[in-house]
CSV table of C-alpha atoms in Angstrom, one decimal:
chain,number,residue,atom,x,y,z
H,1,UNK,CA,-171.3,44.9,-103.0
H,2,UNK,CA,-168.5,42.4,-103.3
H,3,UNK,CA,-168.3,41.9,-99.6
H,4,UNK,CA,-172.5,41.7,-99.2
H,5,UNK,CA,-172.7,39.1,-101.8
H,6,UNK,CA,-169.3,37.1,-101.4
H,7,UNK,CA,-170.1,36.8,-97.1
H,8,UNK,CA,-173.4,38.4,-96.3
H,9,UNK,CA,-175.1,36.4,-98.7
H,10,UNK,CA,-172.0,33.1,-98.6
H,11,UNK,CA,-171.9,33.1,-102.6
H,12,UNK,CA,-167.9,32.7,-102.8
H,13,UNK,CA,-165.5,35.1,-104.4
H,14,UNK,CA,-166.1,33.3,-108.0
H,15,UNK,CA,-169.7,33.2,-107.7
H,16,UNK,CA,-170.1,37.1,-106.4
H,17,UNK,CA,-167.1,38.4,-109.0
H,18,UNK,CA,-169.2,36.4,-111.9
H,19,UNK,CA,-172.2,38.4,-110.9
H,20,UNK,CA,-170.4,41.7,-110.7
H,21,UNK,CA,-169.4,40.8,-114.0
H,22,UNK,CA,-172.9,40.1,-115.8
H,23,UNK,CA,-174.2,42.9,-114.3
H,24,UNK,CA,-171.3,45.3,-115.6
H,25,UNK,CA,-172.3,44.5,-119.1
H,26,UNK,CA,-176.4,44.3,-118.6
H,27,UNK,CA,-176.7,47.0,-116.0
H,28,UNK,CA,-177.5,50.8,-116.0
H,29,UNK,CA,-176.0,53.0,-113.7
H,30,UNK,CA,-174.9,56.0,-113.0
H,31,UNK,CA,-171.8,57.6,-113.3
H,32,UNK,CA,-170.0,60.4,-110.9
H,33,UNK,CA,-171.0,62.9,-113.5
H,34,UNK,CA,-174.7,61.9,-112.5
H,35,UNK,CA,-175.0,60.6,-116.2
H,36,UNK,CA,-176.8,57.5,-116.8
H,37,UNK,CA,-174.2,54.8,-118.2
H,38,UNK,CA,-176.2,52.8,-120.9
H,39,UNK,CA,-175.5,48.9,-120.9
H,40,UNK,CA,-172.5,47.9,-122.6
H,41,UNK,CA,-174.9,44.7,-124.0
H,42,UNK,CA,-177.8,46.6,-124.7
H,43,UNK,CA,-179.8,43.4,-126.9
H,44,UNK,CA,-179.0,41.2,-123.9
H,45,UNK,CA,-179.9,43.3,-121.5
H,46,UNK,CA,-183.6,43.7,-123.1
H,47,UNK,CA,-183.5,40.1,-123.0
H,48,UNK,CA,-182.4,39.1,-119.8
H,49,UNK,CA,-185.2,42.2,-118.7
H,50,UNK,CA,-187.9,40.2,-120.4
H,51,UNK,CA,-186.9,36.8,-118.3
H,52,UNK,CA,-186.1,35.2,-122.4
H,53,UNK,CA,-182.3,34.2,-121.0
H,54,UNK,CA,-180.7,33.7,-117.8
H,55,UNK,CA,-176.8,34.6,-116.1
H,56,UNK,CA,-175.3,31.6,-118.5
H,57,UNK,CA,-176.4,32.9,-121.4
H,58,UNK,CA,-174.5,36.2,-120.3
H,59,UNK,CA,-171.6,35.0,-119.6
H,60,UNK,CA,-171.3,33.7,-122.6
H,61,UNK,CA,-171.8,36.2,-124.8
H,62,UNK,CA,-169.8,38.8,-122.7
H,63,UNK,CA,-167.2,36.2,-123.5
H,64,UNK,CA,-167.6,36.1,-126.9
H,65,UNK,CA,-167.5,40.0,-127.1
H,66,UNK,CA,-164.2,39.8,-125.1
H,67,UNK,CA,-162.9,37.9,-128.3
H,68,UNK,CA,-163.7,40.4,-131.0
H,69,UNK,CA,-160.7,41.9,-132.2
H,70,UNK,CA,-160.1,45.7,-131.0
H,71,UNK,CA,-159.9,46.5,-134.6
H,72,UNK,CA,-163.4,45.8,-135.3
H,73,UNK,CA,-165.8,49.0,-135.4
H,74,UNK,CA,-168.3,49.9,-133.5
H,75,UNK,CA,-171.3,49.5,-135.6
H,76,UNK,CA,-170.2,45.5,-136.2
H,77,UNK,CA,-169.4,45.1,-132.9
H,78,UNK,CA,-173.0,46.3,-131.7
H,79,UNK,CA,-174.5,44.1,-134.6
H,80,UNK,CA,-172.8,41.3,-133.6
H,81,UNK,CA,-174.0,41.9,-129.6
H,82,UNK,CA,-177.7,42.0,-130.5
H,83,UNK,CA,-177.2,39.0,-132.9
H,84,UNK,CA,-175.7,36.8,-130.2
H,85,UNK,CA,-178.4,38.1,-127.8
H,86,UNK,CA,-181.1,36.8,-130.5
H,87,UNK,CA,-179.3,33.5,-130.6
H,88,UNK,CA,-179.6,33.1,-126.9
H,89,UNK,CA,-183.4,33.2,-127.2
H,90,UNK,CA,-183.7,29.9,-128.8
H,91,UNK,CA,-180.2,28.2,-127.7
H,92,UNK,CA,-179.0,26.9,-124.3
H,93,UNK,CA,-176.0,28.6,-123.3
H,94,UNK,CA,-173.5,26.1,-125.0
H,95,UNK,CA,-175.3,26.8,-128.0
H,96,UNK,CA,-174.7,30.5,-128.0
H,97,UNK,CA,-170.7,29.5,-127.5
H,98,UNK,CA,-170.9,27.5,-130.6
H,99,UNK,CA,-172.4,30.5,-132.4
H,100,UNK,CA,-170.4,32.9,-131.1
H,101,UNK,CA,-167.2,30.6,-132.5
H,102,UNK,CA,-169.2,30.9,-135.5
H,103,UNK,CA,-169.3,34.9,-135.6
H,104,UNK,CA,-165.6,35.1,-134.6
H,105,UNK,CA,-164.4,33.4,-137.4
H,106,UNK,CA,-166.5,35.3,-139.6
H,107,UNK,CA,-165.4,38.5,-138.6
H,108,UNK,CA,-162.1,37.4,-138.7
H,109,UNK,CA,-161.4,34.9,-141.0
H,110,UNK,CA,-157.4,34.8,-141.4
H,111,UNK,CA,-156.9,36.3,-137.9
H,112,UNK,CA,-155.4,39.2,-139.8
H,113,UNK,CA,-157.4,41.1,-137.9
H,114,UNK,CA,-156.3,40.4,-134.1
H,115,UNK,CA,-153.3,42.4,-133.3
H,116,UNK,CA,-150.9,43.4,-130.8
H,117,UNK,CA,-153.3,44.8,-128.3
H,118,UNK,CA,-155.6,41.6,-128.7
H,119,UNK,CA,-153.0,39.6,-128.1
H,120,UNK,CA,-152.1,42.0,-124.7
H,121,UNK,CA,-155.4,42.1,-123.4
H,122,UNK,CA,-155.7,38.6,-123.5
H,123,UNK,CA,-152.5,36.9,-121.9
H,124,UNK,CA,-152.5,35.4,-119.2
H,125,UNK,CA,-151.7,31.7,-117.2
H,126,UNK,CA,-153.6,30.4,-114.2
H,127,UNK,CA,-152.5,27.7,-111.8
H,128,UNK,CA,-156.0,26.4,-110.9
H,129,UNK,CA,-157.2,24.7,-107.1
H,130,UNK,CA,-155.5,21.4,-106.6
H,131,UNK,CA,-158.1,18.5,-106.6
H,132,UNK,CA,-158.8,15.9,-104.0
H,133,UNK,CA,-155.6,14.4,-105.4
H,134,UNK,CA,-153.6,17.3,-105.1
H,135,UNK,CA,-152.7,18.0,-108.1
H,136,UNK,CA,-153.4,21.1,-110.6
H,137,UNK,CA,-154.8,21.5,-114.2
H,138,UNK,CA,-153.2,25.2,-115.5
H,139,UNK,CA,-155.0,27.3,-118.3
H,140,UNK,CA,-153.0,29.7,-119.6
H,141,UNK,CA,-153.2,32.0,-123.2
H,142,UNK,CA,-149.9,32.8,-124.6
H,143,UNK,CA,-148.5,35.6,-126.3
H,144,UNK,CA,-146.5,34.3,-129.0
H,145,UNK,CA,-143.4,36.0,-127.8
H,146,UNK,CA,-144.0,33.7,-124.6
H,147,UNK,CA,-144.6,30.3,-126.7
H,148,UNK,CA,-141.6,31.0,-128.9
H,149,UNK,CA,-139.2,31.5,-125.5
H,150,UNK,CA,-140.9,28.2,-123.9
H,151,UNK,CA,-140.3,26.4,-127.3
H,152,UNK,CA,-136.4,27.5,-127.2
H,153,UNK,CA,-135.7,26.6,-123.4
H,154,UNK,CA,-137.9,23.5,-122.3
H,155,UNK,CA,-136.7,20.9,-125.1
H,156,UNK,CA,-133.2,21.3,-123.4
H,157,UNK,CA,-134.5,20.5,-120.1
H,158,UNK,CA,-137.3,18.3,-121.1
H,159,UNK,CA,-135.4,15.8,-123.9
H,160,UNK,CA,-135.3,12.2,-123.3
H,161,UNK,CA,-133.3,10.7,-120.4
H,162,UNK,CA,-132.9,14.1,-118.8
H,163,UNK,CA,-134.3,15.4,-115.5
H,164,UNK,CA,-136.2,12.1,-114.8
H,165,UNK,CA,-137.4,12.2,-111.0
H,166,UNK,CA,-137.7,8.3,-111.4
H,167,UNK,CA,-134.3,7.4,-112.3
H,168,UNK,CA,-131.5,8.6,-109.9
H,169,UNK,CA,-129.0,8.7,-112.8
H,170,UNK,CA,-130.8,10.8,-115.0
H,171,UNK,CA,-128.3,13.8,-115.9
H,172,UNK,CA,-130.0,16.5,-114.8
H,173,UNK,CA,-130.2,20.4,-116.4
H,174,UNK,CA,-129.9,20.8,-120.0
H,175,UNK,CA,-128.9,18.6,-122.7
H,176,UNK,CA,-125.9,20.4,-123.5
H,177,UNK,CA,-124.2,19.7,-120.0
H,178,UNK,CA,-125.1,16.0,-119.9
H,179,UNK,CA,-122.3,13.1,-120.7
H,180,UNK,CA,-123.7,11.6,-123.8
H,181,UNK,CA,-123.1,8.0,-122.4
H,182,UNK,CA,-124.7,8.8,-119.6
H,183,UNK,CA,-127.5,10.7,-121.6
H,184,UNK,CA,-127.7,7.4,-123.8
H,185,UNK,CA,-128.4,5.3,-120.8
H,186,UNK,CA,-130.5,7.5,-119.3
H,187,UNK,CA,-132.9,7.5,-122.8
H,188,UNK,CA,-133.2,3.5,-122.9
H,189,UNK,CA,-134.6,3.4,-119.5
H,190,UNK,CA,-136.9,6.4,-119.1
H,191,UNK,CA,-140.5,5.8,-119.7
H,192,UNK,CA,-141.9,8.7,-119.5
H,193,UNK,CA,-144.7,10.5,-122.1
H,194,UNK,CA,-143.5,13.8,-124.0
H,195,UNK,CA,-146.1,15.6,-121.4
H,196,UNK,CA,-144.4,13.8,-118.6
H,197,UNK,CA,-140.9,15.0,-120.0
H,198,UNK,CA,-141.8,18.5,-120.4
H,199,UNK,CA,-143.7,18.5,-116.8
H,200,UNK,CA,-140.2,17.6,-115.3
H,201,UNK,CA,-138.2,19.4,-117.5
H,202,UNK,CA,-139.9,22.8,-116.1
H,203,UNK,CA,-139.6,21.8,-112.8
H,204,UNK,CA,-135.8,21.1,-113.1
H,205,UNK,CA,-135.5,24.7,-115.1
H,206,UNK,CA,-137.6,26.7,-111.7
H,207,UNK,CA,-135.8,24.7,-109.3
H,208,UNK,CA,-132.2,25.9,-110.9
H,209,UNK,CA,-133.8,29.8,-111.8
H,210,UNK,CA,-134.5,29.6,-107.4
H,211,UNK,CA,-131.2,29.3,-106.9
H,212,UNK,CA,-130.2,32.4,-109.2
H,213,UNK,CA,-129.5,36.0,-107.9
H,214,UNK,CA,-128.5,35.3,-104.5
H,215,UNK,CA,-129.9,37.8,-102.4
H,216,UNK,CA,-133.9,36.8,-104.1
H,217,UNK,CA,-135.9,36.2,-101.6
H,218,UNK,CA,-139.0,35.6,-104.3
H,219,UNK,CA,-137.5,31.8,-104.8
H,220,UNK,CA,-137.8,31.0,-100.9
H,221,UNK,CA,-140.2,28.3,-99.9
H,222,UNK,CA,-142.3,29.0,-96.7
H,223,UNK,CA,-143.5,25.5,-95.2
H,224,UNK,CA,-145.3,24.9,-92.3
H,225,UNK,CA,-145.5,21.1,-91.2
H,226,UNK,CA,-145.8,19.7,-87.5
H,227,UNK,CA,-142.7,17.9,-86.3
H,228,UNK,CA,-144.6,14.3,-86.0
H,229,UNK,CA,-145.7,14.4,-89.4
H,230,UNK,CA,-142.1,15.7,-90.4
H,231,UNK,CA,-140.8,13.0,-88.3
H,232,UNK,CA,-143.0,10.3,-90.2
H,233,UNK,CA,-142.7,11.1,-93.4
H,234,UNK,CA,-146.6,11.4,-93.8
H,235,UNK,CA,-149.5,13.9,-94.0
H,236,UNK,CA,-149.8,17.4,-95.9
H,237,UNK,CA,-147.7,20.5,-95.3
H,238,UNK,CA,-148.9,23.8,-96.1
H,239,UNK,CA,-146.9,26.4,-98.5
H,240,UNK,CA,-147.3,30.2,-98.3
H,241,UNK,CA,-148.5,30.4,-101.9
H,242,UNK,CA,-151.7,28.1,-100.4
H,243,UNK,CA,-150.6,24.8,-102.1
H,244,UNK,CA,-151.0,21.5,-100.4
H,245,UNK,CA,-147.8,19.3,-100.4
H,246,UNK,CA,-147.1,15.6,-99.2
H,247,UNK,CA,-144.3,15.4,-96.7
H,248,UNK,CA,-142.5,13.0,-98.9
H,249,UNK,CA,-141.9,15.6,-101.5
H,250,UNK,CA,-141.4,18.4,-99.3
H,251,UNK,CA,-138.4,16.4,-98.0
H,252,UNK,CA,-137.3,16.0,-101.7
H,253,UNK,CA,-137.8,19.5,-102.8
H,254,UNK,CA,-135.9,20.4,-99.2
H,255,UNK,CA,-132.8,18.8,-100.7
H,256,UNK,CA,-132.4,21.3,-103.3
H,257,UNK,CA,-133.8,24.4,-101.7
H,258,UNK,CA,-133.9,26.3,-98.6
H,259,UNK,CA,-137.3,26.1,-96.8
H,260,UNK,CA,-138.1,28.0,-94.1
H,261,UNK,CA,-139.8,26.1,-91.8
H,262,UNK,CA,-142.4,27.6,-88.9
H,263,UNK,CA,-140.9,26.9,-85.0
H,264,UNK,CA,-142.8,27.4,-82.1
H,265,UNK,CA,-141.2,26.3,-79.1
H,266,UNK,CA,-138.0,29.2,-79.3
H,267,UNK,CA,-138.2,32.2,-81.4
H,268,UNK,CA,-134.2,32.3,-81.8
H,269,UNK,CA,-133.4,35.6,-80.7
H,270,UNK,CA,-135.7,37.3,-83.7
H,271,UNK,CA,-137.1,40.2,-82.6
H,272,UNK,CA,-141.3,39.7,-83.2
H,273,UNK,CA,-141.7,42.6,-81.3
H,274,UNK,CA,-141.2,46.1,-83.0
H,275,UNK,CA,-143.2,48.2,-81.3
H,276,UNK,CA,-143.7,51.9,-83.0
H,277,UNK,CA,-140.2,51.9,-83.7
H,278,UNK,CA,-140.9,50.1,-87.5
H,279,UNK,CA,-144.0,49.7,-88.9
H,280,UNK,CA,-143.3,47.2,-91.5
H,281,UNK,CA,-143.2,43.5,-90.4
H,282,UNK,CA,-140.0,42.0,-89.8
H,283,UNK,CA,-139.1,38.8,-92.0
H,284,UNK,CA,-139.4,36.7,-88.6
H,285,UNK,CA,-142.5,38.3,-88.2
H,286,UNK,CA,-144.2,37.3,-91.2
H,287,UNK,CA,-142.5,33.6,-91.2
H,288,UNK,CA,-144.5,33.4,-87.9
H,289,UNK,CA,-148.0,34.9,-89.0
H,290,UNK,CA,-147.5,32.1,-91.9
H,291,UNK,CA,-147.2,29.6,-89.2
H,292,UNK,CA,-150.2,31.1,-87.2
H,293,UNK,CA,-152.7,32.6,-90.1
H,294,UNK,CA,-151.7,30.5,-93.2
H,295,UNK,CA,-153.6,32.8,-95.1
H,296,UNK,CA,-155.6,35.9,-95.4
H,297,UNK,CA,-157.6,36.0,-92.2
H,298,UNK,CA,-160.7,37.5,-93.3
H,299,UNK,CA,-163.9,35.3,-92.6
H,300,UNK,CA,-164.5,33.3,-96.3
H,301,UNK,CA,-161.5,34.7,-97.8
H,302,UNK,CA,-159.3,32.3,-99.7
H,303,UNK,CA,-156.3,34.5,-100.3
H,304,UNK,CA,-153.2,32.4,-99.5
H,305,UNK,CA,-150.3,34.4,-97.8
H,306,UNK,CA,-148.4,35.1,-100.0
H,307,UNK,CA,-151.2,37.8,-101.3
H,308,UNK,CA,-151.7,39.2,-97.6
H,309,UNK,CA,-149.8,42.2,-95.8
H,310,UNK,CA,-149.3,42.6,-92.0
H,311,UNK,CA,-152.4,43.9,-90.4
H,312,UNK,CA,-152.3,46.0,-87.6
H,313,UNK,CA,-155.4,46.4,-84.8
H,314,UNK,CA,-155.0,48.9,-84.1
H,315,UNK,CA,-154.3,51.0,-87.3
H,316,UNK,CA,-150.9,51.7,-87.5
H,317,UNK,CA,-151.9,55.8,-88.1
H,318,UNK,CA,-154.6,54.8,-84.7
H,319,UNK,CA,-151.2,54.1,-83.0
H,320,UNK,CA,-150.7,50.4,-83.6
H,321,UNK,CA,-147.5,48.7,-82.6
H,322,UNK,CA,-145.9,46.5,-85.4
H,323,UNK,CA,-146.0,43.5,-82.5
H,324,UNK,CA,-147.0,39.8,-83.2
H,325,UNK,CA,-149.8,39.9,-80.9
H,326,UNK,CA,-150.9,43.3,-83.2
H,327,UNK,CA,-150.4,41.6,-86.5
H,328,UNK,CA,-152.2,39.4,-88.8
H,329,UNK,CA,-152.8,38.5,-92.1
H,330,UNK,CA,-155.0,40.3,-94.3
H,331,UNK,CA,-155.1,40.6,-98.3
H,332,UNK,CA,-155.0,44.1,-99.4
H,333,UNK,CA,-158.7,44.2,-100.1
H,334,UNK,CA,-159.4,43.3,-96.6
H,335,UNK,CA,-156.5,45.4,-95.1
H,336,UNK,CA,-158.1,48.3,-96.7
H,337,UNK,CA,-161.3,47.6,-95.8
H,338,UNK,CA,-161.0,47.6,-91.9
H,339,UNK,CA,-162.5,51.0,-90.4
H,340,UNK,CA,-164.9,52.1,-87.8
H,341,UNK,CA,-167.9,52.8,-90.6
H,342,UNK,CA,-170.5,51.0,-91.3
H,343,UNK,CA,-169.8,48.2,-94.4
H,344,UNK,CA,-166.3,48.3,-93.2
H,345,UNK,CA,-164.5,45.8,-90.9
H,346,UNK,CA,-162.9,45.6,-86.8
H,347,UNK,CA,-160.3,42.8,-85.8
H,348,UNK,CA,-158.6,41.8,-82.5
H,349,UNK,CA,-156.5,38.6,-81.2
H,350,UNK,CA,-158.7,36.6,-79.2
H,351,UNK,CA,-157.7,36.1,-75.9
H,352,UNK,CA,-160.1,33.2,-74.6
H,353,UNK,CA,-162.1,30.2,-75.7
H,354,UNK,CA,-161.4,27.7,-78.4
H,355,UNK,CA,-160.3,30.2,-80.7
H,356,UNK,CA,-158.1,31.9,-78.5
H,357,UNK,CA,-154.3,33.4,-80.0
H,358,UNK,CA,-156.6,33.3,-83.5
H,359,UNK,CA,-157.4,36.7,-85.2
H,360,UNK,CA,-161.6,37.8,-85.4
H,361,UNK,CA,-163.5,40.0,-87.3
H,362,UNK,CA,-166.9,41.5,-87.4
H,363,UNK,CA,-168.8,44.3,-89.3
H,364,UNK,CA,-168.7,48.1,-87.7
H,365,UNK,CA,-171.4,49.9,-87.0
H,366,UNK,CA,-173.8,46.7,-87.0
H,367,UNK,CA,-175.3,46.7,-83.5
H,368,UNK,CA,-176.8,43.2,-84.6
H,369,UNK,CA,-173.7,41.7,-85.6
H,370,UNK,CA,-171.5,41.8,-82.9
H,371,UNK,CA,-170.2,38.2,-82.7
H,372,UNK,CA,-166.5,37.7,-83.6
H,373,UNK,CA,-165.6,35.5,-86.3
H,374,UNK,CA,-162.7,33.7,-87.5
H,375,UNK,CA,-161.5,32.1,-91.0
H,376,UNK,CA,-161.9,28.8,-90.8
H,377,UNK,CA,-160.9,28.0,-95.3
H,378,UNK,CA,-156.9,27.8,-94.3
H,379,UNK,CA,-157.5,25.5,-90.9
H,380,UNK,CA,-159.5,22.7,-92.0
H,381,UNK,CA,-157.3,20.0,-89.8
H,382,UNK,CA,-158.8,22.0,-86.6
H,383,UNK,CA,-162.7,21.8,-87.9
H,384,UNK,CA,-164.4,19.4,-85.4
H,385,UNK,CA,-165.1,15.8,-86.7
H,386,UNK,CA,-169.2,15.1,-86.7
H,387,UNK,CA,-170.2,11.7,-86.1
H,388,UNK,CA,-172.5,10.9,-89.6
H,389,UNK,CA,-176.3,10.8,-87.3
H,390,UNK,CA,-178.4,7.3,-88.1
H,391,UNK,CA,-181.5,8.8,-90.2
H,392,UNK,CA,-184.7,9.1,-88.5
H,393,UNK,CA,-187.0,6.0,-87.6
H,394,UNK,CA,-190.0,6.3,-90.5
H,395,UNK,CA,-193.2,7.5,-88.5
H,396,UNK,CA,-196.2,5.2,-88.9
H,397,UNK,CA,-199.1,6.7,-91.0
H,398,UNK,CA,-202.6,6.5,-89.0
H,399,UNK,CA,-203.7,3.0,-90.9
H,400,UNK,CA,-200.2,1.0,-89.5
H,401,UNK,CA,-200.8,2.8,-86.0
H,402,UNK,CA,-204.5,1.1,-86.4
H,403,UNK,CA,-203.3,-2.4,-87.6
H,404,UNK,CA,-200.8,-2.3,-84.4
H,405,UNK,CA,-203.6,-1.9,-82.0
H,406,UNK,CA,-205.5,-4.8,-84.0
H,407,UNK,CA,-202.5,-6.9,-83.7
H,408,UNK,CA,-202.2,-6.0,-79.9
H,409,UNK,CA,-205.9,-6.9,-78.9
């Protein structure tokens, strides 16, 4: 259902996993026992049934019911459900969030009532898309165990004067190890807000933490950049984990780490060819399907690489050989999903055209789609440019076409 809605229909993953989602708590279904489920928002579901709300006014109150505290019963939880869904017959959807922040603190006033498997089920920090500037909002809910380590640690790396990107003689790493005269100077000339400081000061305390444990290979960056744009100082490299990085500060960020950097011209002696003799991808071998793929190779998916596993075509247990020109990148979801039945995927290497060395896909079992297709989402420098067209010359209603031949007698 994912796959039919996500490509077959070109929703996106966000747009097909939010519908999954609503329909999850409004749907009724049945279950392997052949027992029909009920819906988990019963009042809402009525509702949406009658056409009186729509999917916004869903989402939010499944999000408001992901907020009521485990310790509440059963009984309040459904009241609460059904009063949310009669709110959202006479309020737009932000309306309902403002009642629903309403009904939260009313059924727990002190937050007595949250506890530790609240607090559990709702942890978690996102790194979200970079913009057209390339940079990154984060949203993030932390457990207070979390807040109260990140409190201790970052205002040693993120005080005044220290780890300042801007100043080459900011001391840098904690407090406690800086010269206090150097420290002192460092404080008069640094300019920086307390966000700034703390955004610094955690990049000084991940770049030190890469460099622990020796043998980590977690820490490693995986950059792919041509050599003219290496060579210039300009344009965009591409890291494994999917994020866009200027040149300029992939050669600042080289000086402290150890990027591994994608060559094509000489392979080095690294054996990319494996045969049946391993079927796990060498290191070499995935450097290079970094270089090649840069991403989960699916049509539409988004994955970056460092979600996806070596995929063979064939199958490894089909007799597959672990082989570059047998390997590509696919996320698990897709990896698994590759079979000869219907609803399930083939791949191959092409060999000719303007794709050729890229790795294809198409449905099995679907006699009417049998074109190849490639991912396109992690190659956007090789889309073709399209000259913007001049709109269309207005066409002259009957009475201008009339005046013309009067003006022409």
């Amino acid at each position: 259902m994912h796959q039919y809605l996500a490509q077959g229909l070109r929703l996106g993953d966000g747009a097909a996993r939010r519908r999954r989602v609503s329909a999850a708590g409004i749907g009724r279904f049945t279950d392997l026992q052949g027992q029909t489920r009920e819906p988990v928002l019963p009042a809402t579901a009525v509702a949406v049934g009658e056409g009186a709300i729509g999917a916004d006014h869903v989402r939010e109150i499944d999000a408001v019911m992901d907020k009521i505290p485990t310790a509440i019963d059963a009984d309040t939880r459904a009241r609460a459900e059904a009063q949310l869904a009669s709110v959202a017959r006479e309020l737009s959807p932000a309306g309902v969030r403002t009642a629903g922040i309403r009904l939260l603190a009313h059924l727990d006033p002190d937050g007595t009532v949250t506890d530790e498997r609240d607090r559990k089920r709702l942890r978690g920090f996102t790194i979200l898309p970079q913009d057209l500037r390339l940079m990154s909002k984060v949203r993030g809910y932390l457990t207070p165990a979390l807040r109260a380590e990140m409190e201790a640690a970052l205002p040693s790396w993120a005080a005044p004067g220290m780890n300042n990107p801007d100043d080459p003689d900011s001391p840098s790493g904690t407090v406690e190890s800086a010269d206090p005269a150097a420290l002192a100077a460092a404080v008069e000339r640094d300019t920086r807000t307390p966000g700034q400081r703390t955004h610094d000061g955690l990049q000084a305390l991940l770049r030190t933490s890469r460099g622990v444990g020796g043998g980590r290979r977690s820490g490693d960056l995986v950059i792919t950049v041509t050599d003219r744009e290496l060579a210039e100082r300009a344009g965009v490299a591409l890291t494994a984990t999917g994020t866009r990085l200027p040149v300029a500060e992939l050669i600042e960020v080289a000086a402290t780490a150890t990027p591994h950097l994608a060559v094509f011209s000489a392979h080095a002696g690294q054996a990319l060819y494996l045969g049946r003799g391993r079927r796990l991808a060498s290191r070499a071998q995935r450097l290079m399907l970094f270089a090649r793929d840069h991403g989960c190779t699916a049509p539409g998916c988004d994955a970056p690489f460092t979600r996806t596993q070596a995929h063979h075509f064939p199958d490894w247990a089909d007799g597959g050989p672990t082989d570059i020109d047998h390997l590509g990148a696919a996320c698990g979801r897709h990896n698994r999903s590759v079979g000869p039945r219907p609803g399930q995927w083939q791949t191959m290497i092409l060999i000719d055209g303007p794709h050729a060395g890229r790795v294809a896909w198409r449905p099995s079992g679907n006699r009417t789609a049998r074109r190849w297709r490639i991912n396109q989402i992690h190659h956007a420098e090789l889309l073709p440019d399209h000259e913007p067209q001049p709109p269309p010359e207005p066409s002259e209603s009957r009475i201008e076409n009339y005046l013309d031949t009067l003006l022409a007698a």
